[in-house]
Amino acid sequence: MERLKNFPINFFSIILGLTGFTLALQRSETFLHNPIKVSSIILALTILIFLVILIIYFLKTVKFRSEVLKEFNHPIKLSFFPTISISFIMLSVALVKIDFTISKILWIVGTIGQLLLTLKIISIWIQHTHFEILHMNPAWFIPAVGNILVPISGVDFFSSEISWFFFSIGFFFWIILMVIFFNRIIFHHPLPERLLPTLFILIAPPAVGFISYFKISGEINDFSKILYYYALFLTLLLFFQIKMFGKIKFYFSWWAYSFPLSAITIATILMFHQTQFDFFSYLSIALLIILTFVIGIIFYKTVIAIKNKEVCVEE
């Protein structure tokens, strides 16, 4: 019961990582002619884990409502609540060509949840009484990423105007948060070690934005290239810090490596598919290998941590 009480909201980050990995594998099988067909297995595993996490967190909400409210009022943990709605949206993307009806239902649930959470979180930011600049970290980008994700499968279900609505929200707040974040990271104390992996979240908005914009517009143009190359630059910048990341002991925040790496991998596969420039083919393969290695390590570390009862403990 004590472990249920301390079950963290950021467990849903696992679903973002695994679904992103599934999507990267799906795209590699289609556009890179990857002979290793395992995306359906990873997808089934992801759905199973998602249902388990969803049920456990629902039980926590019922039995320990005060603890859930405490997380929701926390300046850092608050930003992880949209990982629930994002999980629905990403599973919708993964299932759109497998079961259109289920995919549409997941998208509707996730999109409505995303809009409500975005409105609530931004309202809290506006009305806050206890937030400080040092609370700002890349996890604050998660609500923006969720909105930018909506069009990827949304254009298959409803008018593109709905997709433009969510893309505009996510893009606008991404720009604002980037300015605030660089102010925080340059002129204030550095991020604590356990939050350093969240720096990879910086890759997600432009990488997902590139994919989302392509889905809405149907073409690779100058604006979409700006989004892609900025995401690629951020990826190179973070790989340049490999020594720093290599010294970080395992925290649950390691899952922040997974989804952004999936996003830039999928974006690169899309660039190759649209441009047929061989460089993007080689880069896609390299990123997919790195992503597979990273997911494997994080998943293994997470299983060991759960087995040793190092997670779901009071902080």
Short mmCIF file of C-alpha atoms in Angstrom, two decimals:
data_model
loop_
_atom_site.label_atom_id
_atom_site.label_comp_id
_atom_site.label_asym_id
_atom_site.label_seq_id
_atom_site.Cartn_x
_atom_site.Cartn_y
_atom_site.Cartn_z
CA MET A 1 0.00 0.00 0.00
CA GLU A 2 2.92 2.32 0.74
CA ARG A 3 4.31 1.72 -2.74
CA LEU A 4 0.94 2.57 -4.28
CA LYS A 5 0.92 5.81 -2.30
CA ASN A 6 4.31 6.76 -3.75
CA PHE A 7 3.59 5.60 -7.33
CA PRO A 8 4.83 8.62 -9.38
CA ILE A 9 3.03 10.30 -12.26
CA ASN A 10 6.22 10.18 -14.33
CA PHE A 11 5.71 6.40 -14.77
CA PHE A 12 3.74 7.40 -17.87
CA SER A 13 7.06 8.54 -19.37
CA ILE A 14 7.69 4.84 -20.01
CA ILE A 15 4.73 4.80 -22.41
CA LEU A 16 6.04 7.82 -24.31
CA GLY A 17 9.42 6.14 -24.70
CA LEU A 18 8.08 2.74 -25.75
CA THR A 19 5.43 4.16 -28.10
CA GLY A 20 8.01 6.43 -29.69
CA PHE A 21 10.27 3.40 -30.16
CA THR A 22 7.35 1.49 -31.70
CA LEU A 23 6.70 4.32 -34.16
CA ALA A 24 10.38 4.53 -35.10
CA LEU A 25 10.39 0.77 -35.79
CA GLN A 26 7.17 1.03 -37.82
CA ARG A 27 8.63 3.80 -39.97
CA SER A 28 11.94 1.95 -40.42
CA GLU A 29 10.10 -1.19 -41.56
CA THR A 30 8.13 0.83 -44.12
CA PHE A 31 10.59 3.40 -45.42
CA LEU A 32 14.02 1.89 -44.65
CA HIS A 33 12.88 -1.66 -45.50
CA ASN A 34 14.06 -2.88 -42.11
CA PRO A 35 13.96 -6.71 -42.32
CA ILE A 36 13.53 -7.07 -38.53
CA LYS A 37 9.75 -6.86 -38.04
CA VAL A 38 9.28 -6.40 -34.29
CA SER A 39 7.19 -3.23 -34.06
CA SER A 40 3.95 -5.20 -33.47
CA ILE A 41 5.55 -7.02 -30.52
CA ILE A 42 6.81 -3.78 -28.97
CA LEU A 43 3.38 -2.20 -29.53
CA ALA A 44 1.60 -5.08 -27.76
CA LEU A 45 4.04 -4.82 -24.84
CA THR A 46 3.54 -1.04 -24.69
CA ILE A 47 -0.26 -1.36 -24.59
CA LEU A 48 -0.02 -3.93 -21.80
CA ILE A 49 2.32 -1.74 -19.74
CA PHE A 50 0.11 1.31 -20.40
CA LEU A 51 -2.97 -0.50 -19.07
CA VAL A 52 -1.08 -1.64 -15.97
CA ILE A 53 0.25 1.87 -15.22
CA LEU A 54 -3.17 3.44 -15.92
CA ILE A 55 -4.94 1.04 -13.54
CA ILE A 56 -2.33 1.51 -10.80
CA TYR A 57 -2.47 5.30 -11.02
CA PHE A 58 -6.27 5.19 -11.03
CA LEU A 59 -6.15 3.13 -7.81
CA LYS A 60 -3.76 5.68 -6.33
CA THR A 61 -6.21 8.45 -7.28
CA VAL A 62 -9.02 6.62 -5.51
CA LYS A 63 -7.12 5.61 -2.36
CA PHE A 64 -4.60 8.46 -2.04
CA ARG A 65 -6.26 11.48 -3.60
CA SER A 66 -4.27 13.87 -1.40
CA GLU A 67 -1.00 12.46 -2.76
CA VAL A 68 -2.19 12.95 -6.35
CA LEU A 69 -3.15 16.54 -5.54
CA LYS A 70 0.25 17.05 -3.96
CA GLU A 71 1.88 15.93 -7.22
CA PHE A 72 -0.46 18.17 -9.23
CA ASN A 73 0.55 21.17 -7.12
CA HIS A 74 4.26 20.38 -7.39
CA PRO A 75 6.09 22.86 -9.70
CA ILE A 76 8.01 20.07 -11.47
CA LYS A 77 5.70 17.04 -11.27
CA LEU A 78 2.76 19.09 -12.58
CA SER A 79 4.23 19.05 -16.10
CA PHE A 80 4.20 15.23 -16.17
CA PHE A 81 0.40 14.96 -15.98
CA PRO A 82 0.01 15.54 -19.75
CA THR A 83 2.05 12.35 -20.26
CA ILE A 84 -1.28 10.60 -19.63
CA SER A 85 -3.09 12.35 -22.49
CA ILE A 86 0.04 12.16 -24.67
CA SER A 87 0.12 8.38 -24.14
CA PHE A 88 -3.40 8.14 -25.60
CA ILE A 89 -2.45 10.33 -28.57
CA MET A 90 0.75 8.40 -29.32
CA LEU A 91 -0.99 5.04 -29.10
CA SER A 92 -3.52 6.48 -31.53
CA VAL A 93 -0.69 7.25 -33.97
CA ALA A 94 0.75 3.75 -33.56
CA LEU A 95 -2.64 2.09 -34.17
CA VAL A 96 -4.03 4.30 -36.96
CA LYS A 97 -3.12 1.82 -39.73
CA ILE A 98 -3.92 -1.22 -37.60
CA ASP A 99 -7.36 -0.35 -36.20
CA PHE A 100 -8.77 2.98 -37.39
CA THR A 101 -11.74 3.01 -35.00
CA ILE A 102 -9.72 2.33 -31.83
CA SER A 103 -7.12 4.82 -32.98
CA LYS A 104 -9.80 7.49 -33.41
CA ILE A 105 -11.26 6.82 -29.95
CA LEU A 106 -7.82 7.05 -28.35
CA TRP A 107 -7.15 10.29 -30.22
CA ILE A 108 -10.42 11.87 -29.08
CA VAL A 109 -9.81 10.91 -25.43
CA GLY A 110 -6.18 12.07 -25.56
CA THR A 111 -6.92 15.32 -27.38
CA ILE A 112 -9.73 16.37 -25.03
CA GLY A 113 -7.53 15.49 -22.05
CA GLN A 114 -4.62 17.40 -23.56
CA LEU A 115 -6.69 20.55 -24.07
CA LEU A 116 -8.09 20.45 -20.52
CA LEU A 117 -4.65 19.82 -18.99
CA THR A 118 -3.08 22.59 -21.09
CA LEU A 119 -5.72 25.08 -19.96
CA LYS A 120 -5.32 24.02 -16.32
CA ILE A 121 -1.51 24.01 -16.29
CA ILE A 122 -1.17 27.40 -17.99
CA SER A 123 -3.77 28.77 -15.57
CA ILE A 124 -1.64 27.51 -12.68
CA TRP A 125 1.44 29.13 -14.23
CA ILE A 126 -0.43 32.43 -14.48
CA GLN A 127 -1.92 32.31 -10.98
CA HIS A 128 1.07 30.70 -9.21
CA THR A 129 2.22 31.79 -5.77
CA HIS A 130 5.11 29.41 -5.15
CA PHE A 131 6.99 28.92 -8.45
CA GLU A 132 10.57 30.16 -8.86
CA ILE A 133 12.88 30.35 -11.87
CA LEU A 134 14.88 27.39 -10.50
CA HIS A 135 11.77 25.22 -10.80
CA MET A 136 11.89 25.71 -14.56
CA ASN A 137 13.29 22.65 -16.36
CA PRO A 138 12.73 20.94 -19.74
CA ALA A 139 9.83 18.89 -18.33
CA TRP A 140 7.81 22.12 -18.63
CA PHE A 141 7.90 21.55 -22.40
CA ILE A 142 5.78 18.39 -22.10
CA PRO A 143 2.39 20.20 -22.30
CA ALA A 144 3.56 22.01 -25.45
CA VAL A 145 4.77 18.76 -27.05
CA GLY A 146 1.38 17.16 -26.39
CA ASN A 147 -0.40 19.84 -28.41
CA ILE A 148 2.08 19.59 -31.28
CA LEU A 149 1.48 15.81 -31.39
CA VAL A 150 -2.26 16.13 -31.98
CA PRO A 151 -2.15 16.68 -35.79
CA ILE A 152 -0.04 13.58 -36.53
CA SER A 153 -3.07 11.30 -36.46
CA GLY A 154 -5.67 14.06 -36.06
CA VAL A 155 -5.61 15.00 -39.75
CA ASP A 156 -6.85 11.47 -40.54
CA PHE A 157 -9.96 11.90 -38.38
CA PHE A 158 -11.26 15.47 -38.56
CA SER A 159 -10.78 18.82 -40.28
CA SER A 160 -7.21 20.08 -40.48
CA GLU A 161 -8.41 23.26 -38.75
CA ILE A 162 -8.52 21.34 -35.45
CA SER A 163 -4.94 20.20 -36.04
CA TRP A 164 -3.86 23.77 -36.81
CA PHE A 165 -5.46 24.90 -33.55
CA PHE A 166 -3.41 22.49 -31.43
CA PHE A 167 -0.23 22.95 -33.48
CA SER A 168 -0.45 26.72 -32.97
CA ILE A 169 -0.86 26.36 -29.20
CA GLY A 170 2.09 24.00 -28.88
CA PHE A 171 4.37 25.97 -31.20
CA PHE A 172 3.64 29.31 -29.54
CA PHE A 173 4.28 28.07 -26.01
CA TRP A 174 7.39 26.16 -27.12
CA ILE A 175 8.97 29.43 -28.28
CA ILE A 176 8.07 31.18 -25.00
CA LEU A 177 9.39 28.32 -22.86
CA MET A 178 12.64 28.14 -24.85
CA VAL A 179 13.37 31.78 -24.01
CA ILE A 180 12.60 31.22 -20.31
CA PHE A 181 14.64 28.01 -20.21
CA PHE A 182 17.79 29.53 -21.71
CA ASN A 183 17.50 32.41 -19.26
CA ARG A 184 17.27 29.89 -16.44
CA ILE A 185 20.10 27.61 -17.62
CA ILE A 186 22.57 30.41 -18.46
CA PHE A 187 22.01 32.93 -15.67
CA HIS A 188 21.00 30.70 -12.76
CA HIS A 189 22.18 27.54 -11.01
CA PRO A 190 22.60 24.46 -13.24
CA LEU A 191 20.01 21.69 -13.24
CA PRO A 192 20.35 19.12 -10.44
CA GLU A 193 21.80 15.78 -11.58
CA ARG A 194 18.50 13.88 -11.49
CA LEU A 195 16.97 16.38 -13.95
CA LEU A 196 19.87 16.51 -16.42
CA PRO A 197 18.38 13.75 -18.64
CA THR A 198 15.36 16.00 -19.20
CA LEU A 199 17.59 18.19 -21.38
CA PHE A 200 16.79 15.71 -24.17
CA ILE A 201 13.19 16.92 -24.04
CA LEU A 202 14.45 20.05 -25.83
CA ILE A 203 14.72 17.93 -29.00
CA ALA A 204 11.06 16.90 -28.94
CA PRO A 205 9.15 20.13 -29.83
CA PRO A 206 10.99 20.92 -33.09
CA ALA A 207 11.30 17.24 -34.11
CA VAL A 208 7.63 16.50 -33.43
CA GLY A 209 6.75 19.89 -34.89
CA PHE A 210 8.48 18.92 -38.15
CA ILE A 211 6.50 15.66 -38.38
CA SER A 212 3.24 17.34 -37.38
CA TYR A 213 3.66 20.23 -39.80
CA PHE A 214 4.34 17.78 -42.63
CA LYS A 215 1.14 15.88 -41.78
CA ILE A 216 -0.89 19.11 -41.95
CA SER A 217 0.75 20.67 -45.02
CA GLY A 218 1.69 17.50 -46.90
CA GLU A 219 5.10 18.79 -47.97
CA ILE A 220 8.64 19.55 -46.87
CA ASN A 221 9.12 23.29 -47.20
CA ASP A 222 11.49 25.93 -45.80
CA PHE A 223 9.64 26.24 -42.49
CA SER A 224 9.61 22.51 -41.87
CA LYS A 225 13.32 22.31 -42.69
CA ILE A 226 14.04 24.97 -40.05
CA LEU A 227 12.22 22.81 -37.49
CA TYR A 228 14.08 19.65 -38.52
CA TYR A 229 17.56 21.14 -38.64
CA TYR A 230 17.08 22.89 -35.30
CA ALA A 231 16.06 19.55 -33.78
CA LEU A 232 19.11 17.94 -35.38
CA PHE A 233 21.38 20.66 -33.99
CA LEU A 234 19.98 20.14 -30.48
CA THR A 235 20.61 16.40 -30.86
CA LEU A 236 24.24 17.04 -31.82
CA LEU A 237 24.59 19.54 -28.97
CA LEU A 238 23.38 17.00 -26.42
CA PHE A 239 25.53 14.20 -27.87
CA PHE A 240 28.42 16.65 -27.42
CA GLN A 241 27.70 16.46 -23.67
CA ILE A 242 28.07 12.65 -23.63
CA LYS A 243 30.65 12.69 -20.83
CA MET A 244 28.28 14.60 -18.56
CA PHE A 245 25.39 12.23 -19.23
CA GLY A 246 27.65 9.20 -18.81
CA LYS A 247 28.33 10.15 -15.18
CA ILE A 248 24.68 10.35 -14.15
CA LYS A 249 23.50 7.44 -12.01
CA PHE A 250 20.16 5.86 -12.82
CA TYR A 251 17.07 7.92 -12.08
CA PHE A 252 13.58 7.50 -13.49
CA SER A 253 14.30 10.67 -15.45
CA TRP A 254 16.46 8.52 -17.77
CA TRP A 255 13.23 7.86 -19.68
CA ALA A 256 13.54 11.47 -20.89
CA TYR A 257 16.23 10.19 -23.27
CA SER A 258 13.83 7.87 -25.10
CA PHE A 259 10.93 9.83 -26.59
CA PRO A 260 13.02 12.76 -27.95
CA LEU A 261 15.47 10.31 -29.57
CA SER A 262 12.49 8.51 -31.10
CA ALA A 263 11.16 11.82 -32.41
CA ILE A 264 14.40 12.84 -34.15
CA THR A 265 14.78 9.30 -35.54
CA ILE A 266 11.27 9.36 -37.04
CA ALA A 267 11.83 12.90 -38.35
CA THR A 268 15.05 11.79 -40.05
CA ILE A 269 13.33 8.78 -41.64
CA LEU A 270 10.66 11.15 -42.94
CA MET A 271 13.34 13.46 -44.36
CA PHE A 272 14.88 10.54 -46.21
CA HIS A 273 11.51 9.36 -47.51
CA GLN A 274 10.69 12.83 -48.86
CA THR A 275 14.11 13.90 -50.15
CA GLN A 276 15.71 10.52 -51.02
CA PHE A 277 19.01 12.06 -49.89
CA ASP A 278 21.22 9.10 -48.89
CA PHE A 279 22.72 10.97 -45.93
CA PHE A 280 19.37 10.83 -44.15
CA SER A 281 19.17 7.10 -44.74
CA TYR A 282 22.52 6.50 -43.02
CA LEU A 283 21.65 8.94 -40.24
CA SER A 284 18.28 7.23 -39.71
CA ILE A 285 19.94 3.84 -39.31
CA ALA A 286 22.53 5.26 -36.89
CA LEU A 287 19.85 6.98 -34.79
CA LEU A 288 17.69 3.84 -34.77
CA ILE A 289 20.62 1.76 -33.49
CA ILE A 290 21.34 4.34 -30.77
CA LEU A 291 17.64 4.50 -29.85
CA THR A 292 17.39 0.70 -29.59
CA PHE A 293 20.46 0.58 -27.35
CA VAL A 294 19.17 3.41 -25.14
CA ILE A 295 15.68 1.87 -24.78
CA GLY A 296 17.22 -1.51 -23.93
CA ILE A 297 19.47 -0.06 -21.23
CA ILE A 298 16.75 2.11 -19.67
CA PHE A 299 14.19 -0.70 -19.70
CA TYR A 300 16.67 -3.08 -18.06
CA LYS A 301 17.65 -0.49 -15.43
CA THR A 302 13.98 0.21 -14.70
CA VAL A 303 13.13 -3.48 -14.23
CA ILE A 304 16.09 -3.87 -11.85
CA ALA A 305 15.08 -0.74 -9.91
CA ILE A 306 11.50 -2.03 -9.55
CA LYS A 307 12.76 -5.45 -8.48
CA ASN A 308 15.03 -3.87 -5.85
CA LYS A 309 12.15 -1.62 -4.68
CA GLU A 310 14.11 1.52 -5.52
CA VAL A 311 11.10 3.20 -7.13
CA CYS A 312 7.72 4.09 -5.61
CA VAL A 313 9.47 5.18 -2.43
CA GLU A 314 8.97 8.42 -0.56
CA GLU A 315 11.28 11.17 -1.80
#
